[in-house]
Coordinates of C-alpha atoms and ligand atoms in Angstrom, one line a residue:
X1 CA 0.0 0.0 0.0
X2 CA 1.3 3.5 -0.8
X3 CA 1.6 6.4 1.7
X4 CA -1.9 7.8 2.2
X5 CA -1.9 11.3 3.6
X6 CA -5.7 11.5 4.0
X7 CA -5.5 8.6 6.5
X8 CA -2.6 10.0 8.6
X9 CA -3.4 10.9 12.2
X10 CA -1.8 12.9 15.1
X11 CA -0.7 11.1 18.3
X12 CA 0.0 13.6 21.1
X13 CA 3.2 12.6 22.9
X14 CA 1.5 12.3 26.2
X15 CA -0.5 9.4 24.7
X16 CA 2.6 7.4 23.6
X17 CA 2.6 5.1 26.6
X18 CA -1.1 4.3 26.0
X19 CA -0.2 3.6 22.4
X20 CA 2.6 1.3 23.4
X21 CA 0.4 -0.6 25.9
X22 CA -2.4 -0.8 23.4
X23 CA -0.3 -2.1 20.5
X24 CA 0.6 -5.2 22.6
X25 CA -2.7 -6.7 21.4
X26 CA -0.9 -7.2 18.1
X27 CA 2.0 -9.1 19.5
X28 CA 5.0 -8.9 21.9
X29 CA 6.5 -5.4 21.9
X30 CA 10.1 -4.8 20.8
X31 CA 11.6 -1.4 21.0
X32 CA 14.8 0.5 21.5
X33 CA 16.1 0.7 25.1
X34 CA 19.2 2.2 26.6
X35 CA 22.1 -0.2 27.5
X36 CA 24.9 1.7 29.2
X37 CA 25.9 4.4 26.7
X38 CA 24.3 2.5 23.7
X39 CA 20.9 1.4 22.5
X40 CA 19.6 -2.0 21.6
X41 CA 16.3 -3.4 20.4
X42 CA 14.8 -5.4 23.2
X43 CA 11.5 -7.1 24.3
X44 CA 9.6 -4.6 26.4
X45 CA 8.0 -5.3 29.8
X46 CA 7.8 -1.7 31.0
X47 CA 6.9 0.9 28.3
X48 CA 8.5 3.7 30.2
X49 CA 11.9 2.2 29.2
X50 CA 11.2 2.7 25.5
X51 CA 13.6 5.3 24.0
X52 CA 12.4 7.4 21.1
X53 CA 15.4 9.7 20.9
X54 CA 18.3 7.6 19.8
X55 CA 20.6 7.6 16.7
X56 CA 21.3 3.9 16.2
X57 CA 21.1 0.6 18.0
X58 CA 24.1 -1.8 18.2
X59 CA 22.3 -4.5 16.2
X60 CA 19.6 -3.8 13.6
X61 CA 16.0 -5.0 14.1
X62 CA 16.7 -7.9 11.7
X63 CA 17.7 -9.9 14.8
X64 CA 14.0 -10.3 15.6
X65 CA 13.1 -11.3 12.0
X66 CA 16.0 -13.3 10.6
X67 CA 17.6 -14.2 13.9
X68 CA 21.4 -14.5 14.5
X69 CA 21.0 -18.1 15.7
X70 CA 18.1 -20.2 14.7
X71 CA 16.9 -23.9 14.7
X72 CA 16.0 -24.8 11.1
X73 CA 14.7 -28.3 11.7
X74 CA 15.2 -31.6 13.5
X75 CA 15.6 -35.0 12.0
X76 CA 15.9 -38.6 13.0
X77 CA 18.9 -40.3 11.3
X78 CA 17.2 -43.7 11.9
X79 CA 13.8 -42.9 10.4
X80 CA 14.9 -40.1 8.2
X81 CA 12.0 -37.9 9.4
X82 CA 12.3 -34.1 9.3
X83 CA 10.4 -31.8 11.6
X84 CA 10.2 -28.0 11.4
X85 CA 9.9 -26.5 14.8
X86 CA 9.8 -22.9 13.9
X87 CA 6.6 -21.2 14.9
X88 CA 7.0 -17.4 14.9
X89 CA 4.9 -15.4 17.4
X90 CA 3.2 -12.1 16.5
X91 CA 5.5 -9.2 17.3
X92 CA 5.4 -5.4 17.0
X93 CA 8.8 -3.7 16.4
X94 CA 8.4 -0.1 17.4
X95 CA 10.9 2.8 16.9
X96 CA 12.6 1.6 13.7
X97 CA 14.4 4.3 11.7
X98 CA 14.0 4.8 8.0
X99 CA 17.4 3.2 7.1
X100 CA 16.5 0.0 9.0
X101 CA 13.0 -0.1 7.4
X102 CA 14.9 0.0 4.1
X103 CA 17.2 -2.7 5.4
X104 CA 14.2 -5.0 6.0
X105 CA 12.8 -4.1 2.5
X106 CA 16.2 -5.3 1.1
X107 CA 16.0 -8.6 3.1
X108 CA 12.4 -9.0 1.8
X109 CA 13.7 -8.6 -1.7
X110 CA 16.4 -11.3 -1.1
X111 CA 14.3 -13.8 0.8
X112 CA 10.9 -13.4 -0.7
X113 CA 11.7 -13.0 -4.4
X114 CA 10.5 -15.4 -7.1
X115 CA 8.1 -18.4 -6.7
X116 CA 10.0 -20.0 -3.8
X117 CA 10.3 -17.5 -1.0
X118 CA 12.1 -18.7 2.1
X119 CA 9.3 -20.2 4.3
X120 CA 11.0 -19.4 7.6
X121 CA 11.6 -15.8 6.7
X122 CA 8.1 -15.5 5.2
X123 CA 6.5 -16.8 8.4
X124 CA 8.5 -14.4 10.6
X125 CA 7.7 -11.5 8.3
X126 CA 3.9 -12.2 8.3
X127 CA 3.9 -12.1 12.1
X128 CA 5.8 -8.8 12.3
X129 CA 4.4 -5.3 12.5
X130 CA 6.9 -2.6 11.8
X131 CA 6.4 0.9 13.3
X132 CA 9.0 3.5 12.2
X133 CA 10.0 6.7 13.8
X134 CA 11.9 9.8 12.4
X135 CA 15.4 10.5 13.5
X136 CA 18.2 13.1 13.5
X137 CA 21.5 11.9 11.9
X138 CA 24.9 12.0 13.5
X139 CA 28.3 12.1 11.8
X140 CA 28.3 8.4 10.8
X141 CA 24.9 8.5 9.1
X142 CA 24.8 8.9 5.3
X143 CA 21.3 7.6 4.4
X144 CA 20.8 10.7 2.3
X145 CA 23.4 9.3 -0.1
X146 CA 21.8 5.8 -0.3
X147 CA 18.3 7.2 -0.8
X148 CA 17.0 5.7 2.5
X149 CA 16.5 8.8 4.6
X150 CA 12.7 8.5 4.2
X151 CA 10.4 5.5 4.4
X152 CA 9.2 4.4 1.0
X153 CA 6.1 2.6 1.9
X154 CA 7.0 -1.0 1.1
X155 CA 8.0 -2.6 4.4
X156 CA 6.4 -0.7 7.3
X157 CA 2.9 -0.4 8.8
X158 CA 3.0 2.9 10.7
X159 CA 5.6 5.7 10.7
X160 CA 5.9 8.3 13.4
X161 CA 7.3 11.7 12.5
X162 CA 8.3 13.9 15.5
X163 CA 6.7 17.4 15.0
X164 CA 7.3 18.8 18.5
X165 CA 4.5 18.0 21.0
X166 CA 3.0 15.3 18.8
X167 CA 3.8 12.6 16.3
X168 CA 2.5 12.8 12.7
X169 CA 1.5 9.1 12.2
X170 CA 1.6 7.9 8.5
X171 CA -0.1 4.6 7.6
X172 CA 1.8 2.2 5.3
X173 CA -0.4 -0.9 5.3
X174 CA -3.8 -2.4 6.1
X175 CA -2.3 -3.6 9.4
X176 CA -1.3 -0.1 10.2
X177 CA -4.8 1.1 9.5
X178 CA -6.2 -1.6 11.9
X179 CA -3.9 -0.5 14.7
X180 CA -5.0 3.1 14.4
X181 CA -8.6 2.0 14.2
X182 CA -8.3 -0.2 17.4
X183 CA -6.8 2.7 19.4
X184 CA -8.8 5.5 17.8
X185 CA -9.5 7.4 21.0
X186 CA -5.9 8.4 21.6
X187 CA -5.4 9.8 18.1
X188 CA -6.8 12.9 16.6
X189 CA -7.2 14.5 13.2
X190 CA -4.4 16.7 11.7
X191 CA -4.7 20.4 11.9
X192 CA -3.5 22.7 9.1
X193 CA -0.7 23.9 11.4
X194 CA 0.4 20.3 12.0
X195 CA 0.4 19.5 8.3
X196 CA 2.7 22.4 7.6
X197 CA 4.9 21.4 10.5
X198 CA 5.2 17.9 9.1
X199 CA 6.1 19.2 5.6
X200 CA 8.7 21.5 7.2
X201 CA 10.3 18.8 9.4
X202 CA 10.4 16.4 6.4
X203 CA 11.9 19.0 4.0
X204 CA 14.5 20.1 6.5
X205 CA 15.9 16.6 7.1
X206 CA 18.1 16.7 4.0
X207 CA 19.7 19.9 5.3
X208 CA 20.8 18.1 8.5
X209 CA 23.4 16.3 6.3
X210 CA 24.8 19.6 4.9
X211 CA 28.1 19.7 6.8
X212 CA 28.5 15.9 7.1
X213 CA 31.0 13.6 5.5
X214 CA 28.7 11.9 3.0
X215 CA 29.8 9.9 -0.1
X216 CA 28.7 10.6 -3.6
X217 CA 27.2 7.3 -4.7
X218 CA 26.3 8.3 -8.2
X219 CA 27.4 5.4 -10.5
X220 CA 29.3 3.9 -7.6
X221 CA 28.7 0.4 -9.1
X222 CA 30.8 1.4 -12.1
X223 CA 33.4 3.1 -10.0
X224 CA 33.9 -0.1 -7.9
X225 CA 34.0 -2.3 -10.9
X226 CA 36.6 0.0 -12.6
X227 CA 38.7 0.0 -9.4
X228 CA 38.8 -3.8 -9.0
X229 CA 42.6 -3.8 -9.1
X230 CA 43.1 -0.5 -7.2
X231 CA 45.8 -0.4 -4.5
X232 CA 43.2 1.3 -2.3
X233 CA 41.8 -2.2 -1.3
X234 CA 45.1 -3.2 0.0
X235 CA 45.7 0.1 1.8
X236 CA 42.3 0.0 3.5
X237 CA 42.4 -3.8 4.3
X238 CA 45.8 -3.4 6.0
X239 CA 44.1 -2.0 9.0
X240 CA 41.3 -4.6 9.1
X241 CA 41.2 -7.3 11.9
X242 CA 38.7 -9.5 10.0
X243 CA 36.6 -9.3 13.2
X244 CA 33.3 -9.3 11.3
X245 CA 31.8 -6.5 13.4
X246 CA 30.9 -4.6 10.2
X247 CA 28.8 -7.4 8.8
X248 CA 27.3 -8.5 12.1
X249 CA 25.9 -5.0 12.8
X250 CA 24.7 -4.4 9.2
X251 CA 21.0 -4.4 8.6
X252 CA 21.3 -6.0 5.2
X253 CA 24.0 -8.7 5.6
X254 CA 22.5 -12.1 5.8
X255 CA 25.3 -14.7 5.2
X256 CA 24.9 -17.7 7.5
X257 CA 26.4 -21.1 8.1
X258 CA 25.0 -24.2 9.7
X259 CA 25.9 -27.2 11.9
X260 CA 24.1 -30.4 12.8
X261 CA 23.9 -31.0 16.6
X262 CA 23.1 -34.6 17.6
X263 CA 21.3 -35.3 20.9
X264 CA 23.4 -37.3 23.5
X265 CA 21.7 -40.6 22.4
X266 CA 22.2 -39.7 18.8
X267 CA 18.5 -40.3 18.0
X268 CA 17.7 -36.7 17.0
X269 CA 19.8 -34.2 15.2
X270 CA 19.1 -30.5 15.1
X271 CA 20.2 -28.3 12.2
X272 CA 21.3 -24.9 13.7
X273 CA 21.9 -21.9 11.4
X274 CA 23.9 -18.9 12.6
X275 CA 25.0 -15.6 11.1
X276 CA 28.6 -15.6 9.9
X277 CA 30.8 -13.0 8.1
X278 CA 32.4 -12.8 4.8
X279 CA 35.3 -11.1 6.7
X280 CA 36.2 -14.2 8.6
X281 CA 39.3 -16.1 7.2
X282 CA 37.4 -19.4 7.1
X283 CA 34.3 -18.1 5.4
X284 CA 35.2 -19.2 1.9
X285 CA 37.1 -22.3 2.9
X286 CA 36.0 -25.4 1.0
X287 CA 36.9 -29.1 1.0
X288 CA 40.5 -29.6 0.0
X289 CA 41.6 -26.5 1.8
X290 CA 40.9 -24.0 -1.1
X291 CA 39.8 -20.5 -0.1
X292 CA 37.9 -18.5 -2.6
X293 CA 39.0 -15.3 -0.9
X294 CA 42.6 -16.0 -0.1
X295 CA 43.5 -12.9 1.9
X296 CA 42.2 -10.0 3.9
X297 CA 42.3 -7.7 0.8
X298 CA 40.0 -10.0 -1.1
X299 CA 37.6 -10.4 1.8
X300 CA 37.5 -6.6 2.3
X301 CA 36.9 -5.9 -1.4
X302 CA 34.2 -8.6 -1.5
X303 CA 32.1 -6.8 1.1
X304 CA 32.1 -3.6 -1.0
X305 CA 31.5 -5.6 -4.2
X306 CA 28.5 -7.3 -2.7
X307 CA 26.9 -4.1 -1.4
X308 CA 27.5 -1.9 -4.4
X309 CA 27.8 -4.3 -7.4
X310 CA 26.2 -7.6 -6.4
X311 CA 23.0 -6.3 -4.8
X312 CA 22.3 -3.8 -7.6
X313 CA 22.5 -6.6 -10.2
X314 CA 20.4 -8.9 -8.1
X315 CA 17.7 -6.6 -6.6
X316 CA 18.3 -3.3 -8.4
X317 CA 19.3 -1.4 -5.3
X318 CA 22.4 -1.0 -3.1
X319 CA 22.9 -3.4 -0.2
X320 CA 23.8 -0.4 2.0
X321 CA 21.3 1.8 3.7
X322 CA 23.7 4.4 5.1
X323 CA 23.0 3.5 8.8
X324 CA 26.7 4.1 9.7
X325 CA 26.8 1.1 12.1
X326 CA 29.9 -0.5 10.4
X327 CA 32.0 2.6 10.6
X328 CA 30.7 3.5 14.1
X329 CA 31.6 0.1 15.5
X330 CA 34.7 -0.8 13.6
X331 CA 37.5 -1.4 16.1
X332 CA 40.1 -0.4 13.4
X333 CA 38.4 2.9 12.7
X334 CA 37.7 2.0 9.0
X335 CA 35.1 4.2 7.6
X336 CA 33.0 3.0 4.6
X337 CA 32.4 6.6 3.5
X338 CA 36.2 7.3 3.3
X339 CA 36.9 4.1 1.4
X340 CA 34.1 5.0 -1.1
X341 CA 35.5 8.5 -1.5
X342 CA 39.1 7.2 -2.1
X343 CA 37.8 4.7 -4.7
X344 CA 36.1 7.6 -6.5
X345 CA 39.4 9.4 -6.5
X346 CA 38.2 12.3 -4.4
X347 CA 40.6 14.1 -2.1
X348 CA 40.0 15.2 1.5
X349 CA 39.2 18.6 0.1
X350 CA 36.0 17.4 -1.6
X351 CA 32.9 19.0 -0.4
X352 CA 30.2 16.7 1.0
X353 CA 28.1 15.4 -1.9
X354 CA 30.0 17.3 -4.5
X355 CA 30.1 15.6 -7.9
X356 CA 33.6 15.5 -9.5
X357 CA 34.2 15.6 -13.3
X358 CA 36.4 12.6 -13.8
X359 CA 35.3 9.4 -15.4
X360 CA 34.2 8.0 -12.1
X361 CA 31.4 10.5 -11.7
X362 CA 30.5 11.0 -15.3
Ligands
LIG1 S1 34.6 -4.1 11.6 FE1 36.5 -3.1 10.7 S2 38.2 -4.4 11.5 FE2 36.3 -5.6 11.7 S3 36.2 -6.8 9.8 FE3 34.9 -4.9 9.5 S4 36.4 -3.5 8.5 FE4 37.6 -5.1 9.4
LIG2 S1 27.4 -1.3 5.0 FE1 27.6 -0.1 6.9 S2 26.5 1.8 6.6 FE2 25.8 0.4 5.0 S3 24.0 -0.6 5.8 FE3 25.7 -1.9 6.3 S4 26.3 -1.3 8.4 FE4 25.0 0.4 7.5

């Protein structure tokens, strides 16, 4: 369903707790909470702990949809019977920023495409309600470059835009409409003043990136393909620890591996899947000891290739939503925006977002 302005509503901020309590009827509530100096998505018992004013969580909300560790099925080696145990429960994920909503839209495109969608992912997605919230970028955000600074109406159910004393609540799906309907008494109609406030807040968002270090991603797919043999890969990878933090915190990375765990008596075996990282040395190791990505440079380059060359060919969009988690959390201080700028051949003197005139930006 597309964004429908005529159905949008106002939620006064003093009614937010009532909303959060009320929305539990649609499933367990998951929302951002503070953990020491950082934020995480967590299941909520006490709605007063929900944080609406945060920049980014350590892990993206995909951990409640895809899961970092999951049981796929059980089988009996004697009888060769397979049992799927996965039964997702209804859940409402509140407080998701636009970049992360796009991240889920990308996972949808990967897991649900074609005639054979992944049944486990499909089941989890069907049981998930997504409620987004507007945000203010910090110096690691570059969603304005990846085109993900605003929700596009394909993956979310409701979206809250902070307009001061209230939230302007946009409806993105039939489920979103149902939620508003069921909690009608705490919402009200939009006044003319609130509509212009919403327009102003939305229009001003792009100016919040004005003095930030954002990359020019125009034709970045071609730039990266042209720079396949560039020494920049080696230079950047020299600092990399292969720790996998960048992929583990990324809202669009989905590579996983699996092991079969037998019970003590050996009668039942459980297939466990868990998230892995293309940055780990063993990731591309195959039988016979061959490694498809032999060294750290190749693994480092592979991540950029997948995000900016592979995804566009597969799903016609970048595999990066500009959330900034990878560069915010990288223990080596490697910044994806700087690597992309170096590949384009831009010097430090380049102004944010400025398009250069060489072949890379033509
Ligand atoms: S987080 Fe940084 S150090 Fe760790 S694998 Fe990624 S780029 Fe390398
Ligand atoms: S590559 Fe980095 S900035 Fe892009 S979506 Fe992944 S974690 Fe976010």
